Short mmCIF file of C-alpha atoms and ligand atoms in Angstrom, two decimals:
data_model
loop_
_atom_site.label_atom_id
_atom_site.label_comp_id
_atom_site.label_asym_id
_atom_site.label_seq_id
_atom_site.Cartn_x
_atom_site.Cartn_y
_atom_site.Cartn_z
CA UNK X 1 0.00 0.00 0.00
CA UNK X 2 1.18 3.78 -0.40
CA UNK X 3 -1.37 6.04 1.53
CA UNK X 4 -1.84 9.53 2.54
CA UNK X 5 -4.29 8.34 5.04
CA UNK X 6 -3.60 7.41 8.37
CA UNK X 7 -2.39 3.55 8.77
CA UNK X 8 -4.84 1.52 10.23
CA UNK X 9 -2.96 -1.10 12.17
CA UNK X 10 -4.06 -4.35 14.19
CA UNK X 11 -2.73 -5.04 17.19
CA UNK X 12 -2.10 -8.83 17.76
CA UNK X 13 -1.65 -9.88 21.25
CA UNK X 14 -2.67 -7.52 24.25
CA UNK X 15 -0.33 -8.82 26.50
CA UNK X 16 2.45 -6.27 28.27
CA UNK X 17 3.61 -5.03 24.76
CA UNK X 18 0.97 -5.51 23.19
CA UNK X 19 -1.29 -3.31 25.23
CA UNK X 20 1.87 -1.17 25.55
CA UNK X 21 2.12 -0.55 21.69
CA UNK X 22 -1.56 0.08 21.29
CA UNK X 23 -0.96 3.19 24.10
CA UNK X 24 2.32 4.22 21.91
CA UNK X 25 0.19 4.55 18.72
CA UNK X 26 -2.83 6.32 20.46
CA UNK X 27 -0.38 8.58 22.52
CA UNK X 28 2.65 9.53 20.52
CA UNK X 29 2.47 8.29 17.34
CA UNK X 30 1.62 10.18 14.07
CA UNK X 31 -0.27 8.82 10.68
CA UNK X 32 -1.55 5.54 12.36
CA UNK X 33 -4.73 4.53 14.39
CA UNK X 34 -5.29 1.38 16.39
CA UNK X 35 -8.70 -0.28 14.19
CA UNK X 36 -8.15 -3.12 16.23
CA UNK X 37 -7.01 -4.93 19.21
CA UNK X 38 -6.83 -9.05 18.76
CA UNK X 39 -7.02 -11.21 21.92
CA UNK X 40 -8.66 -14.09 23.03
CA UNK X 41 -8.66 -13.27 26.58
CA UNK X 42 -11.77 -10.74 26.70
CA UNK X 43 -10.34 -8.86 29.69
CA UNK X 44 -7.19 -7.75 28.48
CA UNK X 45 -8.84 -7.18 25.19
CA UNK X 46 -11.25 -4.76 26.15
CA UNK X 47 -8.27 -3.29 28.58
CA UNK X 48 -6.01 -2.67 25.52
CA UNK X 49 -8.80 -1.33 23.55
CA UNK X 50 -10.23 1.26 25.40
CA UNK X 51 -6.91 3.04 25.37
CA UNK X 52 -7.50 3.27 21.44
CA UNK X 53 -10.74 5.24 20.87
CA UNK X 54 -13.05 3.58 18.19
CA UNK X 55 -10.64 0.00 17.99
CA UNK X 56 -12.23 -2.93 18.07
CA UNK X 57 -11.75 -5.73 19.77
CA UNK X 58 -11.65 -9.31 18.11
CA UNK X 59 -10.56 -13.11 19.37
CA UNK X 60 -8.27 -13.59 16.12
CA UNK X 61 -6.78 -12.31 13.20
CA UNK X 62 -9.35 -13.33 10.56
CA UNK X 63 -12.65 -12.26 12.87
CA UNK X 64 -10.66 -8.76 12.83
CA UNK X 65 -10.13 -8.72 8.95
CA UNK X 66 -13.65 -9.78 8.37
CA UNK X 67 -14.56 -6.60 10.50
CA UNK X 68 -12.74 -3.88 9.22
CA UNK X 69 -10.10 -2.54 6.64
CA UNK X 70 -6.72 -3.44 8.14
CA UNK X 71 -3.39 -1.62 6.41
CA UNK X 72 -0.11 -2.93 9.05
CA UNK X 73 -0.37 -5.55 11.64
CA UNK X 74 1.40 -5.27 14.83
CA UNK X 75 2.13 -9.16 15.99
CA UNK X 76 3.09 -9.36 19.80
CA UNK X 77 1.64 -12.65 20.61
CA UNK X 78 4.08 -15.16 22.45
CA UNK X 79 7.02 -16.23 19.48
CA UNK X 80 5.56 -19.83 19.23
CA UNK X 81 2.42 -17.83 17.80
CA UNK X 82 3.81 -15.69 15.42
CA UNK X 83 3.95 -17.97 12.27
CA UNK X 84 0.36 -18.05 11.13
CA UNK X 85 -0.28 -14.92 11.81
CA UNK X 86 2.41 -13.86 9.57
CA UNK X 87 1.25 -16.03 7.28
CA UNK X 88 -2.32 -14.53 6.46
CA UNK X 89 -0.64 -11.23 7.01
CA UNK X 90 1.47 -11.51 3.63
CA UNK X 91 -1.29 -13.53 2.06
CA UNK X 92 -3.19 -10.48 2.33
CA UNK X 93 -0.31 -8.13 1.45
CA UNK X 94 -0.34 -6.36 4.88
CA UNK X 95 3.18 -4.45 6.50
CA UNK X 96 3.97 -6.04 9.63
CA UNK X 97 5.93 -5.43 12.36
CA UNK X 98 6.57 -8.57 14.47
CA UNK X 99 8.06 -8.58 17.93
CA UNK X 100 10.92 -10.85 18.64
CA UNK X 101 11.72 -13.47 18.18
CA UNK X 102 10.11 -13.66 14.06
CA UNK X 103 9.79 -17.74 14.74
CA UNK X 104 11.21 -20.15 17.28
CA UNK X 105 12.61 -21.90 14.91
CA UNK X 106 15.11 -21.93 12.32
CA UNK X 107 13.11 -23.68 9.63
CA UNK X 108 9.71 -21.82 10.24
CA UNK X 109 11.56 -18.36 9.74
CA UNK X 110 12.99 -20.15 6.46
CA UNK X 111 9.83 -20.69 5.42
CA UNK X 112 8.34 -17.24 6.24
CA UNK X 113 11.28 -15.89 4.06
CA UNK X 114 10.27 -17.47 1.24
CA UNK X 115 6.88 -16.67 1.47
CA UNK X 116 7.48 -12.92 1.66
CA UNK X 117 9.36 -12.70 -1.33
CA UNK X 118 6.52 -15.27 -3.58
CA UNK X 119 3.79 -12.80 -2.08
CA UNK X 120 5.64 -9.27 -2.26
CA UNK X 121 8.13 -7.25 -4.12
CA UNK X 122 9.60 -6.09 -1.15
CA UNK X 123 9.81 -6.63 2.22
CA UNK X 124 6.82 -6.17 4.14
CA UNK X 125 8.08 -7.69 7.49
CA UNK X 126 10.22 -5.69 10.11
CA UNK X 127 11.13 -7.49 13.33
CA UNK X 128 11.02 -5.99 16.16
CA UNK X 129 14.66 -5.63 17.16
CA UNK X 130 14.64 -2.22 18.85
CA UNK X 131 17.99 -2.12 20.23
CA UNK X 132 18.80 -0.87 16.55
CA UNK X 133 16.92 1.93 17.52
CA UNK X 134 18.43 2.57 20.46
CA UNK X 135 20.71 6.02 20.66
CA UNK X 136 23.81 4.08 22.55
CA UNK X 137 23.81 1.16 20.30
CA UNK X 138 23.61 3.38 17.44
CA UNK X 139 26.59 5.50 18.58
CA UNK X 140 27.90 2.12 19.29
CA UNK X 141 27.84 1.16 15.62
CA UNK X 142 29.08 4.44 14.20
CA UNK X 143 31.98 4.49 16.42
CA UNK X 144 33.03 0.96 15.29
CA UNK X 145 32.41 2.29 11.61
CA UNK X 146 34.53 5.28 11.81
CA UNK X 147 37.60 3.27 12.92
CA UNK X 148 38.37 5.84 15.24
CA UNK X 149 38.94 3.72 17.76
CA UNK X 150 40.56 0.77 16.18
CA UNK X 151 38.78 -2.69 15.47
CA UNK X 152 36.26 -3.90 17.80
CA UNK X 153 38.35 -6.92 19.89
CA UNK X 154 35.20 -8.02 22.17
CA UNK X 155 31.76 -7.36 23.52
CA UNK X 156 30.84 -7.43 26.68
CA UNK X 157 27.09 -8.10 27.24
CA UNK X 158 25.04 -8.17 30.44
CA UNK X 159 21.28 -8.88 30.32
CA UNK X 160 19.55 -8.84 33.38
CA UNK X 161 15.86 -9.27 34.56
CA UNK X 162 14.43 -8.76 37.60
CA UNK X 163 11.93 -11.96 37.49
CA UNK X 164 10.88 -14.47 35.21
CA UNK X 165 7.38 -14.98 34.21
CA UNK X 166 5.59 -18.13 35.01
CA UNK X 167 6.87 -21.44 32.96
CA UNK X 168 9.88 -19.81 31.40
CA UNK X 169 11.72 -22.18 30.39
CA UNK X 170 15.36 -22.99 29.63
CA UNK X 171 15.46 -22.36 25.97
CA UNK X 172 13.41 -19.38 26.45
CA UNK X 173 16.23 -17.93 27.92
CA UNK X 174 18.23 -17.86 24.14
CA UNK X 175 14.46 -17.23 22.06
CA UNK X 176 13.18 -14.25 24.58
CA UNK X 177 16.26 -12.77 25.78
CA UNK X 178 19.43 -13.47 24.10
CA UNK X 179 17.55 -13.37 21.20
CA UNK X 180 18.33 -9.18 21.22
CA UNK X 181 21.98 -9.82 21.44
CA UNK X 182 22.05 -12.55 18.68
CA UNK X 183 20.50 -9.77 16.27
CA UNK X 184 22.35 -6.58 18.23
CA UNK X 185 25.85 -7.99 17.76
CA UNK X 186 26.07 -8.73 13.98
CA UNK X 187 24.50 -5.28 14.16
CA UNK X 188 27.55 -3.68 15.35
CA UNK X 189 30.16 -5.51 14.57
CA UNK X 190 28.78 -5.80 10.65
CA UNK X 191 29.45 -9.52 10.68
CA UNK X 192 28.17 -12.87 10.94
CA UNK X 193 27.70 -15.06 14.18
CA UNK X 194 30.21 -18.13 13.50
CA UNK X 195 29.94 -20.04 16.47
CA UNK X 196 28.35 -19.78 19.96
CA UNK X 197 29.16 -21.83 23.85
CA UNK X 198 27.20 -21.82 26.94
CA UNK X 199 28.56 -21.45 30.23
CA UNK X 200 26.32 -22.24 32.94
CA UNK X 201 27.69 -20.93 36.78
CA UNK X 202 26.74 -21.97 40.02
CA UNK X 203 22.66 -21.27 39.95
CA UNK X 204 20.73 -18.43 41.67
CA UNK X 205 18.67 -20.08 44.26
CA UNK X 206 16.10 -17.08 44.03
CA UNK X 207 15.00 -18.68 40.41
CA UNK X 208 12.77 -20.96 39.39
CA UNK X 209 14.24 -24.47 40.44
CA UNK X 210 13.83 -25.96 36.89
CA UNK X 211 15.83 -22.56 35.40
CA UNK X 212 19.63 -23.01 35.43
CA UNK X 213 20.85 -19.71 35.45
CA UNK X 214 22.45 -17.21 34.98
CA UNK X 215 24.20 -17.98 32.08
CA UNK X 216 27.24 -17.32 29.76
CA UNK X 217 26.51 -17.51 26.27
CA UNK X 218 29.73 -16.87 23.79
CA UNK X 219 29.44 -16.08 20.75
CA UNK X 220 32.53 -15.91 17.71
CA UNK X 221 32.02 -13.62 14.69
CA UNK X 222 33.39 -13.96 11.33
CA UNK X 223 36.96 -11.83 11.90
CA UNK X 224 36.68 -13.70 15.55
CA UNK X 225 35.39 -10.85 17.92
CA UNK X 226 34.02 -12.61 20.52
CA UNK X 227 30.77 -11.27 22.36
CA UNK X 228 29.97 -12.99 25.76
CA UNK X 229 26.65 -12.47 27.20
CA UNK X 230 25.75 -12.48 30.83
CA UNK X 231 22.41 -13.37 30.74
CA UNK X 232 20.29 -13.37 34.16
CA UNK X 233 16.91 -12.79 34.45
CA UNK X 234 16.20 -13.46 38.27
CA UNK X 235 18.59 -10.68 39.20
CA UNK X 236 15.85 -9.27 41.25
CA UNK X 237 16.99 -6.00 41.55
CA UNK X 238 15.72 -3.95 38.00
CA UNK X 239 15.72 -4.43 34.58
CA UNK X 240 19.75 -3.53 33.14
CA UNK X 241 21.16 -3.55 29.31
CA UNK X 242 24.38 -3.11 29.08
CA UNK X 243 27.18 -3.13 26.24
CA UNK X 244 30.95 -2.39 26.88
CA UNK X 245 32.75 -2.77 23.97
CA UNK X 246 36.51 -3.17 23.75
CA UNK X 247 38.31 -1.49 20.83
CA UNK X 248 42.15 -1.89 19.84
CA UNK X 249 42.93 2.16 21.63
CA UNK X 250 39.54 2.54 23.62
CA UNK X 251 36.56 1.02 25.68
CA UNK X 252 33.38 2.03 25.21
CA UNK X 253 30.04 1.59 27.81
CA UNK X 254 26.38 2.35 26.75
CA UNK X 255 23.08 1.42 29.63
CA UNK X 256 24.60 2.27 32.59
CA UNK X 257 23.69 5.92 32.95
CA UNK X 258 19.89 5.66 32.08
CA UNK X 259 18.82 8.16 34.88
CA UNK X 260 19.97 11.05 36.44
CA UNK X 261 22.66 9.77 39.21
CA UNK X 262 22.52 12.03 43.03
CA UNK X 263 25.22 12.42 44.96
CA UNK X 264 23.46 13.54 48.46
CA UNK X 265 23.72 12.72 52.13
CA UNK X 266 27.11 11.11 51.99
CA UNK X 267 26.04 9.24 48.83
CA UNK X 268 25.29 8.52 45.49
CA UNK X 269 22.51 7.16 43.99
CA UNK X 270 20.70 6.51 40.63
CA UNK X 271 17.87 4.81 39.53
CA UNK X 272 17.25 1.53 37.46
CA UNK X 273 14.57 0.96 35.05
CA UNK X 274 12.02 -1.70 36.30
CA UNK X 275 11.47 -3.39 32.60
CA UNK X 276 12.22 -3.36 29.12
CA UNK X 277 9.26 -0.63 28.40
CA UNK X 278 11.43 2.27 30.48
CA UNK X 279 14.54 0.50 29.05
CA UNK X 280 13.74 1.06 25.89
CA UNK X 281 10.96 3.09 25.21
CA UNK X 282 12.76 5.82 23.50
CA UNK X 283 13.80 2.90 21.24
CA UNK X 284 10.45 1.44 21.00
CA UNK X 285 8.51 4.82 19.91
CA UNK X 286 11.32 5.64 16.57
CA UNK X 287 11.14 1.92 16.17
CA UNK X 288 6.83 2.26 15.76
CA UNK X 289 6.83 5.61 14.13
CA UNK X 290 9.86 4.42 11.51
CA UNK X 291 7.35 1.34 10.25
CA UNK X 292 4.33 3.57 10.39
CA UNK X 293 6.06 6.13 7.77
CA UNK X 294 7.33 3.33 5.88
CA UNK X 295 4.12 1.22 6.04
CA UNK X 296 2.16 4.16 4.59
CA UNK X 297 4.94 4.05 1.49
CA UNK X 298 4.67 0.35 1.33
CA UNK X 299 7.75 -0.79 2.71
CA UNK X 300 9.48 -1.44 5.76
CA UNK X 301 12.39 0.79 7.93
CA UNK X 302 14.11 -1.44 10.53
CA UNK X 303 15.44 -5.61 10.47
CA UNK X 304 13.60 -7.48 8.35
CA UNK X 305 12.50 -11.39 8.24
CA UNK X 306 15.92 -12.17 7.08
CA UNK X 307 17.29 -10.80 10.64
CA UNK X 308 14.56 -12.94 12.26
CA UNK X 309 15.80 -15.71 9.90
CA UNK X 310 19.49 -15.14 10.93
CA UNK X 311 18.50 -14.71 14.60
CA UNK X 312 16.82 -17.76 14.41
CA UNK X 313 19.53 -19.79 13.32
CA UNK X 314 21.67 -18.63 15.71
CA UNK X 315 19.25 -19.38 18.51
CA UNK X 316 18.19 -22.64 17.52
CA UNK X 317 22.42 -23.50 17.98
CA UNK X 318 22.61 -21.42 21.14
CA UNK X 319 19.74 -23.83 22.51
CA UNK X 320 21.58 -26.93 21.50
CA UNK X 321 24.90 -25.31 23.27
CA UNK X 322 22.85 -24.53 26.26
CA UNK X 323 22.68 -28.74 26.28
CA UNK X 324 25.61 -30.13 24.75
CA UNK X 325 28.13 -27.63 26.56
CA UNK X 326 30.11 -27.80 23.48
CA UNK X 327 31.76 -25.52 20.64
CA UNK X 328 28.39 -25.09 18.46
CA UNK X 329 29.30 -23.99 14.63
CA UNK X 330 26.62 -21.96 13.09
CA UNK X 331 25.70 -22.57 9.55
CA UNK X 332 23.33 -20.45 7.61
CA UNK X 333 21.23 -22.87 5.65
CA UNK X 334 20.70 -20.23 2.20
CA UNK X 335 23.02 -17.02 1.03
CA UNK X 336 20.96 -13.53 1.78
CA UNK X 337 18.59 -12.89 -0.99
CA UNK X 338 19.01 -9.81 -2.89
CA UNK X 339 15.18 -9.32 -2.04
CA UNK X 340 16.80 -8.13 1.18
CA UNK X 341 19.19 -5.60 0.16
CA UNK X 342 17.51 -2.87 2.06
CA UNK X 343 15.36 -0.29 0.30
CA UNK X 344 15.92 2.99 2.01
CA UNK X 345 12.87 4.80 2.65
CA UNK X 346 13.81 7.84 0.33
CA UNK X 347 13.64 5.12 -2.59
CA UNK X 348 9.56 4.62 -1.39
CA UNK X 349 9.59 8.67 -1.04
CA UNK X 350 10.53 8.71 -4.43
CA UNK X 351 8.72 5.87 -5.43
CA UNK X 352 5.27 6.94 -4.21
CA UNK X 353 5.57 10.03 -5.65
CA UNK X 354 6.41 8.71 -9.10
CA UNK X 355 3.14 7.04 -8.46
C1 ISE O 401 11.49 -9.79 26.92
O1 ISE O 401 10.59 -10.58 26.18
C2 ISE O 401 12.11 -8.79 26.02
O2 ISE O 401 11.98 -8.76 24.83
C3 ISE O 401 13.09 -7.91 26.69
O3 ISE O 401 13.62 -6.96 25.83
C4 ISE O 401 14.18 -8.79 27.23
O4 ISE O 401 15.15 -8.01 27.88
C5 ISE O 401 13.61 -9.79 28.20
O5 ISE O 401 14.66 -10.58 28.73
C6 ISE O 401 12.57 -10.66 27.50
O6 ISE O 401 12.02 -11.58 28.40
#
């Protein structure tokens, strides 16, 4: 589609970000309306919808397309939902913008590749990676572009949680959280994930008995940076994303500062964000508004399904390091498609108005 009119997007999913991008496009962002919320649970349905005037509210995708005109989908379902969803979405020819991870597996995200580029002529699917919109990571990335500092040696990573919800498993560990450093570090360091090993030290008692972590999870890219990832998610104390990244004549630190720090009384303090939606939400609104500008020029402005794809290999490995304990190689099954060579948004400015 290429549209003056406002996008009219369905929301898929009304859990926490669900619910929390339905307030985002009401609140703050321009050229799109909320037609509808999707959720099976009527509760949080009706929740999610009455912060969208005039949305509403439907138990799945197809009852909401029967209903009204639909232009972008917004799929933040659990991952293990996400496939046929996307699915209808490009039989239909909608823009979508999936939350992570795009599958939770390697050969479903295969699949979904290939059916994007049978059904469109571009890509229609952006994944919702928003670290990449993130301003540290992106200063990150520049600085390891300019060269100014040398080559980028190694990344440190640390993820941490406060809780887990309910049933998280193992695996869910690599598909819900490590998931944003599988797709952040090829992101900065402009190459490939080669190989990846888990590390697994002695457990925190505070989580879940069947959860073995924290965990180390190593990753090798092509030129042999290596990235480690601390990744703990009963930390208890706040939600924390942090990068320090060790150049050949400099280190450089993004996360820590995300709030004003006090010295007072002898002491100083700062604050920590409680979850991912303080975090990030800087991120999170450029990450909404970018696909709603591109949407409405019928194309997409962020990772696409070949970064879910990618990130999907990667995990599925990670997972099968997380058991073996081993040196996991990571091969990529197919070479990147030159469907995916990016189109930058001023090719669908110029494009639509050629139109
Ligand atoms: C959650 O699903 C997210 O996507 C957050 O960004 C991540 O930090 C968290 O660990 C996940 O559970």
């Amino acid at each position: 589609m290429t549209t003056t009119q406002n996008l009219r997007v369905a929301v898929v999913g009304a859990g926490m970000m669900g619910a929390d991008h339905v307030r985002r496009i009401t609140a703050k962002i321009s050229n799109a309306d909320v037609v509808a919320v999707v959720e099976p649970d009527e509760a949080r349905a009706a929740a999610a919808a009455a912060l969208a005037p005039g949305a509403l509210t439907a138990a799945s995708f197809e009852d909401a397309l029967a209903q009204t005109e639909i232009d972008g989908v917004i799929i933040a379902t659990p991952g293990f939902l996400h496939e046929p969803i996307l699915v209808t979405a490009l039989e239909r020819g909608l823009t979508v913008l999936c939350e992570k991870p795009l599958t939770t597996s390697a050969e479903d995200s295969l699949r979904i590749v290939e059916l994007e580029q049978q059904h469109a002529d571009r890509p229609k699917i952006q994944v919702g990676f928003m670290r990449r919109f993130d301003a540290g990571y992106k200063e990150l990335k520049a600085l390891r572009e300019s060269g100014d500092s040398g080559a980028l040696l190694a990344l440190h990573h640390a993820h941490r949680n406060p809780t887990t919800p309910p049933n998280f498993s193992e695996s869910m560990l690599i598909h819900d959280s490590v998931i944003h450093e599988i797709d952040i570090i090829p992101f900065l360091t402009g190459e490939a994930i080669t190989s990846v090993e888990v590390k697994k030290p002695r457990k925190n008692s505070l989580a879940p008995a069947d959860l073995p972590e924290p965990q180390f999870v190593l990753f090798t890219t092509e030129s042999g940076t290596m990235a480690i990832v601390e990744i703990n998610v009963n930390a208890q104390f706040g939600y924390q994303v942090t990068t320090d990244a060790v150049f050949e004549s400099g280190v450089a630190y993004i996360g820590r500062d995300t709030s004003l720090a006090l010295a007072s009384a002898g002491a100083t303090s700062q604050g920590i964000t409680p979850s991912f939606k303080e975090r990030f939400g800087a991120a999170y609104d450029e990450e909404v508004q970018r696909w709603v500008d591109a949407a409405r020029l019928g194309g997409i402005d962020g990772p696409s399904a070949w970064d879910g794809y990618t990130a999907s290999v990667v995990a599925e490995v990670a997972v099968r390091a997380q058991q073996s304990g081993a040196h996991e190689q990571v091969e990529y099954a197919v070479a990147k498609p030159a469907f995916y060579e990016t189109t930058p948004v001023d090719a669908l400015e110029s494009a639509a108005a050629g139109a």
